[in-house]
Coordinates of C-alpha atoms in Angstrom, one line a residue:
M1 CA 0.0 0.0 0.0
I2 CA 3.0 2.3 0.8
K3 CA 4.4 1.7 -2.7
S4 CA 1.1 2.8 -4.3
I5 CA 0.8 5.9 -2.4
G6 CA 4.5 6.7 -3.2
I7 CA 3.9 6.0 -7.0
L8 CA 0.9 8.1 -6.8
L9 CA 2.5 11.0 -4.9
I10 CA 5.4 10.9 -7.6
A11 CA 2.7 10.9 -10.5
A12 CA 1.0 14.0 -8.8
A13 CA 4.4 15.8 -8.7
I14 CA 4.9 15.1 -12.6
L15 CA 1.5 16.4 -13.2
W16 CA 2.1 19.4 -11.1
I17 CA 5.3 20.1 -13.0
E18 CA 4.4 19.4 -16.5
V19 CA 0.7 20.3 -17.0
P20 CA 0.7 24.1 -16.3
P21 CA 3.0 24.8 -19.3
L22 CA 0.8 22.6 -21.7
L23 CA -2.2 24.5 -20.5
E24 CA -0.7 28.0 -21.0
K25 CA 0.5 27.1 -24.5
R26 CA -3.0 25.5 -25.4
Y27 CA -1.4 22.1 -26.4
K28 CA -4.7 20.0 -25.8
K29 CA -3.5 16.9 -27.9
E30 CA -0.2 16.8 -26.3
L31 CA -1.9 17.0 -22.8
L32 CA -4.0 14.1 -23.8
V33 CA -1.2 11.9 -24.9
F34 CA 0.9 12.8 -21.8
S35 CA -2.1 12.0 -19.6
I36 CA -2.7 8.6 -21.1
L37 CA 1.0 7.6 -21.1
L38 CA 1.3 8.8 -17.5
A39 CA -1.9 6.8 -16.7
I40 CA -0.5 3.7 -18.3
G41 CA 2.7 4.2 -16.6
V42 CA 1.2 4.5 -13.1
G43 CA -1.1 1.6 -13.6
L44 CA 2.1 -0.7 -14.6
S45 CA 3.9 0.8 -11.7
I46 CA 1.4 0.1 -9.2
T47 CA 0.9 -3.5 -10.5
L48 CA 4.5 -4.2 -10.2
G49 CA 4.5 -2.8 -6.6
F50 CA 1.9 -5.4 -5.9
E51 CA 4.4 -7.9 -7.4
K52 CA 1.8 -9.2 -10.1
P53 CA 3.1 -10.3 -13.4
I54 CA 2.5 -8.1 -16.5
P55 CA 1.8 -10.0 -19.6
N56 CA 4.5 -9.5 -22.4
P57 CA 2.8 -7.6 -25.3
L58 CA 4.5 -10.0 -27.9
D59 CA 2.6 -12.8 -26.5
L60 CA -0.5 -10.8 -28.0
L61 CA 1.3 -10.5 -31.4
T62 CA 2.0 -14.2 -31.5
I63 CA -1.6 -15.1 -30.9
I64 CA -2.7 -12.7 -33.7
F65 CA -0.2 -13.6 -36.2
K66 CA 0.5 -17.4 -35.7
P67 CA -2.6 -18.6 -37.8
L68 CA -1.5 -16.2 -40.4
D69 CA 2.1 -17.7 -40.5
D70 CA 0.5 -21.2 -40.5
V71 CA -1.4 -20.4 -43.7
I72 CA 1.5 -18.7 -45.4
S73 CA 3.9 -21.6 -44.7
H74 CA 1.2 -24.0 -45.8
L75 CA 0.6 -22.2 -49.2
L76 CA 4.4 -22.0 -49.7
K77 CA 5.1 -25.7 -49.2

């Protein structure tokens, strides 16, 4: 629980430093992308803080492209 609070405090400090210049310059799209990436990073960090496994993104790509690879290799034989 302490790790989660620490991660959230660090994320709040990052927001406090980074968001005001983006708002002053009216960078709405950049602010949206920054917020999404920060939320993903905080979520992954909290997950690691609770020592839960994070799935490898390449596993998803393998599941998606394995049938296509099988079809192509079958056609080339």
